[in-house]
Amino acid sequence: MFWAIQNRSGLTGSGRQTQEIDMNQSNHSKHRPLKVAVVGATGAVGKTLLTCFEQRNFPIATLVPLASGRSAGSSVRFRDADVAVAEATPDSFAGVDIAFFAATGSLSKSLAPEAVARGAVVIDKSDSWRMDDQVPLVVPEINASALDDHHGIVACPNCTTIGVVMALEPIRRAAGLERVVITTLQAVSGAGLPGLEELEQQNQAWTEGRPASVSQFAAPIAHNVVPVCGDFLTVPGIDGVYSSEELKLRGETRKILALPGLDVSMTCIRVPVEVGHCATVLIETATPLAIREARRSLADFPGVRLIDDPQQAPTPREVAGSDEVWVGRVREDLSGSRIWLWEVSDNLRKGAATNAVQIAEEMMKRGLLDSRD
Amino acid sequence: MFWAIQNRSGLTGSGRQTQEIDMNQSNHSKHRPLKVAVVGATGAVGKTLLTCFEQRNFPIATLVPLASGRSAGSSVRFRDADVAVAEATPDSFAGVDIAFFAATGSLSKSLAPEAVARGAVVIDKSDSWRMDDQVPLVVPEINASALDDHHGIVACPNCTTIGVVMALEPIRRAAGLERVVITTLQAVSGAGLPGLEELEQQNQAWTEGRPASVSQFAAPIAHNVVPVCGDFLTVPGIDGVYSSEELKLRGETRKILALPGLDVSMTCIRVPVEVGHCATVLIETATPLAIREARRSLADFPGVRLIDDPQQAPTPREVAGSDEVWVGRVREDLSGSRIWLWEVSDNLRKGAATNAVQIAEEMMKRGLLDSRD
């Protein structure tokens, strides 16, 4: 196994090169500094988590970067030091306050209960726990109070779902929701670093006139769009198959909004964009809602950036790197009774890492991480 | 002005190098060979028209390639010869049987009546005449009989509209249409050669780390998606603005299907794909329609290629070059009462050139080009 520990400061053998890094200073909050594990620290979401910790001054005393056996032995950069990545095992979580899981569903399924058994709170980005009745599925701006009922694991929604529900919730609060029709356009980083690498390699092949090598997606994604995200699944009583991403979007939207009967119709499409998921959303409200009121609700909602100029619309290239969900093209449907909008969010940040860190911050604020105090 | 006449056969000074090319042989049909003008012969659609003429053995005695003053003086390749492109003027249409217009709306607006006045039938690809009550708007598989009422100009629908109505018409025939919700993903060649060039240049700039130079679209299109196609327009009584492409899609769909009250909701998006427009379409039929019946209707409809395997779906990269409209992911909406489908078509072929040539073929079959005989 190749051990890629690097010390970019040039100081070999310093204490900053150990597997765990001590940080006793934080101006983030009054909360005591925490021992924080990140499972999947070398992946696209894991790396973004580390960036979010730094940018938000998250109160970390000790960082424990973990990964599957394949990636263990490499290192990650955190607060100007290289930190070695260990293989995630049950004992990795000894003394850990919070474990962020940004890894495969199967790793989460097996290890999250082990982390909880050792006293950690798990904030999980996989799809393993989201629809579990015992697990809160949380977007803090929308349903933070669901955290109060946690049993050790809190689920972070799918990256596509988060952007969509952030755009729906302000409308729901203003006039209720009856029905939504959604088409998503999803970036390749929704499939992690392998998705990013596949797009880059296929773009290179296109330029050189070579055929595309396909492994991450159902068809070549460079210079193309592919109307499949994830695997196909059957739905009892329904003629036809749905992609796993589509069923997540529907089920998670209903759970987060606590609207189990909401009529959600959707098609999910992969597009050759590096970062930034988009959606067209057609909304039927429960009671009539003027467009100016819809715009005001969106503008006032924390975490939403409304592009209020009707002739402007956000795109993934400009939204990448932002923690906000950008909403534009808010307009009356030509039927006169529905609302169209266009939503873009950074799938690695608000769609994943930022939302996970916000969950942790909200749990601190609610005193839900104080059991070890 | 640079005259780019080339004779790739190496025979300089031959008769094949003149502005008009004589072709007396055609095995296309019993119809007499025609004198055919192409306005916009050097553009993306114009070039595809010439390819379609060759591939379909369209009975051309004399080809008259025309363009705006800017492009006049270049040449086009047709049936193994280079044919000089002249500037389109009213007198260009003397003796012409059919004039295909694949140029700007303003050129069509000014010159199409001149061509008709000189006895030509005009088949126009611009948006200048489509919604004119005196002008049939035709997709031959759907409403060929509308050609019988022509007054000299026949309009070819928007490239996005053609794919969508080809997917809707089989469903309409089976169960009627009540309402459709459409999100389109449109290739850059919908904006012609300048659109293709802009994507290529921006891809190159991305690779080299340079900023994108933007002129054809509302934002950089490389590594991005842009939810604006065309210009923004206001709609009386509606709060918000719609792109010209969206309003074309709605208005033309209603006219072609002869359903002036059809409830059409739509968002049109530009994607970084060279050729091939796509759409997600959610359909509410007037009477219940089982999915297997919807699939059968689509499979039986001329010009539609149904991908019947629910786990397969067509993508623009494989559809480019095809004259058919490919439909996949036909499935029951989870509400149990609506139908989803995914449609892809080559916007330069069935979306433009092929449909225009089909219109001409249908007019020959109906004896509508016989006035000069």
Coordinates of N, CA and C in Angstrom, one line a residue, chain B residues 209-301:
Chain B
G209 N -7.7 27.0 -18.8 CA -7.8 27.9 -17.6 C -8.1 29.3 -17.9
R210 N -8.6 29.6 -19.1 CA -8.9 31.0 -19.5 C -10.4 31.2 -19.3
P211 N -10.8 32.5 -19.0 CA -12.3 32.7 -18.9 C -13.0 32.6 -20.2
A212 N -14.3 32.2 -20.1 CA -15.0 32.0 -21.3 C -15.4 33.3 -22.0
S213 N -15.4 33.4 -23.3 CA -15.9 34.5 -24.0 C -17.3 34.2 -24.5
V214 N -18.3 35.1 -24.1 CA -19.7 34.8 -24.3 C -20.3 35.7 -25.3
S215 N -21.0 35.1 -26.3 CA -21.8 36.0 -27.2 C -23.1 35.4 -27.6
Q216 N -23.1 34.1 -27.8 CA -24.3 33.4 -28.3 C -25.4 33.1 -27.3
F217 N -24.9 32.9 -26.0 CA -25.9 32.4 -25.0 C -25.8 33.4 -23.8
A218 N -26.7 33.2 -22.9 CA -26.9 34.2 -21.8 C -25.8 34.0 -20.8
A219 N -25.0 32.9 -20.8 CA -23.9 32.7 -19.9 C -23.0 31.7 -20.6
P220 N -21.8 31.5 -20.0 CA -20.9 30.4 -20.6 C -21.7 29.1 -20.7
I221 N -21.6 28.4 -21.8 CA -22.3 27.2 -22.0 C -21.4 25.9 -21.7
A222 N -20.1 26.1 -21.9 CA -19.2 25.0 -21.7 C -19.2 24.6 -20.2
H223 N -19.3 23.4 -19.9 CA -19.3 22.9 -18.5 C -20.3 23.6 -17.7
N224 N -21.5 23.8 -18.3 CA -22.5 24.6 -17.6 C -23.9 24.2 -18.3
V225 N -25.0 24.6 -17.7 CA -26.3 24.6 -18.3 C -26.9 26.0 -18.1
V226 N -27.7 26.4 -19.1 CA -28.2 27.8 -19.1 C -29.7 27.8 -19.3
P227 N -30.5 28.2 -18.3 CA -31.9 28.1 -18.5 C -32.6 29.2 -19.3
V228 N -32.0 29.5 -20.4 CA -32.5 30.6 -21.2 C -32.2 30.2 -22.7
C229 N -33.2 30.1 -23.5 CA -33.0 29.9 -24.9 C -33.7 31.0 -25.7
G230 N -32.9 31.8 -26.3 CA -33.5 32.9 -27.1 C -33.7 34.1 -26.2
D231 N -34.5 35.0 -26.5 CA -34.8 36.3 -25.8 C -35.9 36.1 -24.8
F232 N -35.9 37.0 -23.8 CA -37.1 37.0 -22.9 C -38.2 37.9 -23.4
L233 N -39.4 37.4 -23.3 CA -40.6 38.1 -23.7 C -41.6 38.2 -22.6
T234 N -42.4 39.2 -22.5 CA -43.5 39.3 -21.6 C -44.7 38.7 -22.2
V235 N -45.6 38.2 -21.4 CA -46.9 37.7 -21.8 C -48.0 38.4 -21.1
P236 N -48.9 39.0 -21.9 CA -50.0 39.8 -21.2 C -50.7 39.1 -20.1
G237 N -50.8 39.7 -19.0 CA -51.5 39.1 -17.8 C -50.8 38.1 -17.0
I238 N -49.5 37.9 -17.4 CA -48.7 36.9 -16.7 C -47.6 37.5 -16.0
D239 N -47.4 37.2 -14.7 CA -46.3 37.8 -13.9 C -45.0 37.0 -14.1
G240 N -44.1 37.6 -14.8 CA -42.8 36.8 -15.1 C -42.6 36.9 -16.6
V241 N -41.4 36.5 -17.0 CA -41.0 36.5 -18.4 C -40.7 35.1 -18.9
Y242 N -41.0 34.9 -20.2 CA -40.7 33.6 -20.8 C -39.7 33.8 -21.9
S243 N -38.9 32.7 -22.2 CA -37.9 32.8 -23.3 C -38.7 32.6 -24.6
S244 N -38.2 33.2 -25.7 CA -38.9 33.1 -27.0 C -39.0 31.6 -27.3
E245 N -38.0 30.8 -27.0 CA -38.1 29.3 -27.3 C -39.3 28.7 -26.5
E246 N -39.5 29.1 -25.3 CA -40.6 28.5 -24.6 C -41.9 28.8 -25.2
L247 N -42.1 30.1 -25.6 CA -43.4 30.5 -26.2 C -43.6 29.9 -27.6
K248 N -42.5 29.7 -28.3 CA -42.6 28.9 -29.6 C -43.1 27.5 -29.3
L249 N -42.5 26.9 -28.4 CA -42.8 25.5 -28.1 C -44.3 25.3 -27.8
R250 N -44.8 26.3 -27.0 CA -46.2 26.2 -26.6 C -47.1 26.5 -27.8
G251 N -46.9 27.6 -28.4 CA -47.7 28.1 -29.5 C -47.7 27.1 -30.7
E252 N -46.5 26.7 -31.1 CA -46.4 25.8 -32.2 C -47.0 24.4 -32.0
T253 N -46.8 23.9 -30.7 CA -47.4 22.6 -30.4 C -49.0 22.7 -30.5
R254 N -49.5 23.8 -30.0 CA -51.0 23.9 -30.1 C -51.4 24.0 -31.6
K255 N -50.7 24.7 -32.4 CA -51.1 24.9 -33.8 C -51.0 23.6 -34.6
I256 N -49.8 22.9 -34.4 CA -49.6 21.6 -35.2 C -50.6 20.6 -34.8
L257 N -50.9 20.5 -33.5 CA -51.8 19.5 -33.0 C -53.3 19.9 -33.2
A258 N -53.5 21.2 -33.6 CA -54.8 21.7 -33.7 C -55.6 21.6 -32.4
L259 N -54.9 21.9 -31.3 CA -55.5 21.9 -30.0 C -55.2 23.3 -29.3
P260 N -55.9 24.3 -29.8 CA -55.6 25.7 -29.4 C -55.7 25.9 -27.9
G261 N -56.4 25.1 -27.1 CA -56.5 25.3 -25.7 C -55.7 24.3 -24.9
L262 N -54.8 23.6 -25.5 CA -54.0 22.6 -24.8 C -53.1 23.3 -23.7
D263 N -53.2 22.8 -22.5 CA -52.4 23.3 -21.4 C -50.9 22.8 -21.5
V264 N -50.1 23.7 -21.9 CA -48.6 23.4 -22.1 C -47.8 24.3 -21.2
S265 N -47.1 23.6 -20.3 CA -46.2 24.3 -19.3 C -44.7 23.9 -19.7
M266 N -43.8 24.8 -19.7 CA -42.5 24.5 -20.2 C -41.4 25.4 -19.7
T267 N -40.2 24.7 -19.6 CA -38.9 25.5 -19.3 C -37.9 24.9 -20.3
C268 N -37.2 25.8 -21.0 CA -36.3 25.4 -22.0 C -34.8 25.8 -21.6
I269 N -33.9 24.8 -21.7 CA -32.6 24.9 -21.1 C -31.6 24.6 -22.2
R270 N -30.5 25.4 -22.3 CA -29.4 25.1 -23.2 C -28.4 24.2 -22.5
V271 N -27.9 23.2 -23.1 CA -26.9 22.3 -22.5 C -25.7 22.2 -23.4
P272 N -24.5 21.8 -22.9 CA -23.3 21.8 -23.6 C -23.2 20.5 -24.5
V273 N -24.1 20.3 -25.4 CA -24.1 19.2 -26.3 C -24.1 19.8 -27.7
E274 N -23.4 19.2 -28.7 CA -23.3 19.7 -30.0 C -24.6 19.6 -30.8
V275 N -25.1 18.4 -30.8 CA -26.3 18.1 -31.7 C -27.2 17.2 -30.9
G276 N -28.5 17.5 -30.9 CA -29.5 16.6 -30.3 C -30.3 17.3 -29.2
H277 N -31.5 17.6 -29.5 CA -32.4 18.2 -28.5 C -33.1 17.1 -27.7
C278 N -33.3 17.3 -26.4 CA -34.0 16.4 -25.6 C -35.2 17.1 -24.8
A279 N -36.1 16.3 -24.3 CA -37.1 16.8 -23.5 C -37.7 15.7 -22.5
T280 N -37.9 16.2 -21.3 CA -38.8 15.4 -20.4 C -40.2 15.9 -20.6
V281 N -41.1 14.9 -20.7 CA -42.5 15.3 -21.0 C -43.4 14.5 -20.1
L282 N -44.2 15.2 -19.3 CA -45.3 14.6 -18.5 C -46.6 14.9 -19.1
I283 N -47.4 13.8 -19.3 CA -48.6 14.0 -20.1 C -49.8 13.5 -19.3
E284 N -50.8 14.4 -19.3 CA -52.1 14.0 -18.8 C -53.0 13.8 -20.0
T285 N -53.5 12.6 -20.2 CA -54.4 12.3 -21.4 C -55.8 12.6 -21.0
A286 N -56.6 12.7 -22.1 CA -58.1 13.1 -21.9 C -58.8 11.9 -21.3
T287 N -58.4 10.7 -21.8 CA -59.0 9.5 -21.2 C -57.9 8.5 -20.7
P288 N -58.2 7.6 -19.8 CA -57.1 6.8 -19.3 C -56.4 6.0 -20.4
L289 N -55.1 5.9 -20.3 CA -54.3 5.1 -21.2 C -53.3 4.3 -20.5
A290 N -53.4 3.0 -20.7 CA -52.4 2.1 -20.1 C -51.0 2.3 -20.7
I291 N -50.0 2.1 -19.9 CA -48.6 2.4 -20.4 C -48.3 1.5 -21.6
R292 N -48.8 0.2 -21.5 CA -48.5 -0.7 -22.7 C -49.1 -0.2 -23.9
E293 N -50.3 0.5 -23.8 CA -50.9 1.1 -25.0 C -50.2 2.3 -25.5
A294 N -49.7 3.1 -24.5 CA -48.9 4.3 -24.9 C -47.7 3.8 -25.7
R295 N -47.0 2.8 -25.2 CA -45.8 2.3 -25.8 C -46.1 1.8 -27.2
R296 N -47.3 1.0 -27.3 CA -47.6 0.5 -28.6 C -47.9 1.7 -29.6
S297 N -48.6 2.7 -29.2 CA -48.9 3.8 -30.1 C -47.6 4.5 -30.5
L298 N -46.6 4.6 -29.6 CA -45.4 5.2 -30.0 C -44.6 4.3 -31.0
A299 N -44.6 3.0 -30.7 CA -43.8 2.1 -31.5 C -44.4 2.1 -32.9
D300 N -45.7 2.2 -33.1 CA -46.4 2.1 -34.4 C -46.3 3.4 -35.2
F301 N -45.9 4.5 -34.6 CA -46.0 5.8 -35.2 C -44.8 6.0 -36.2

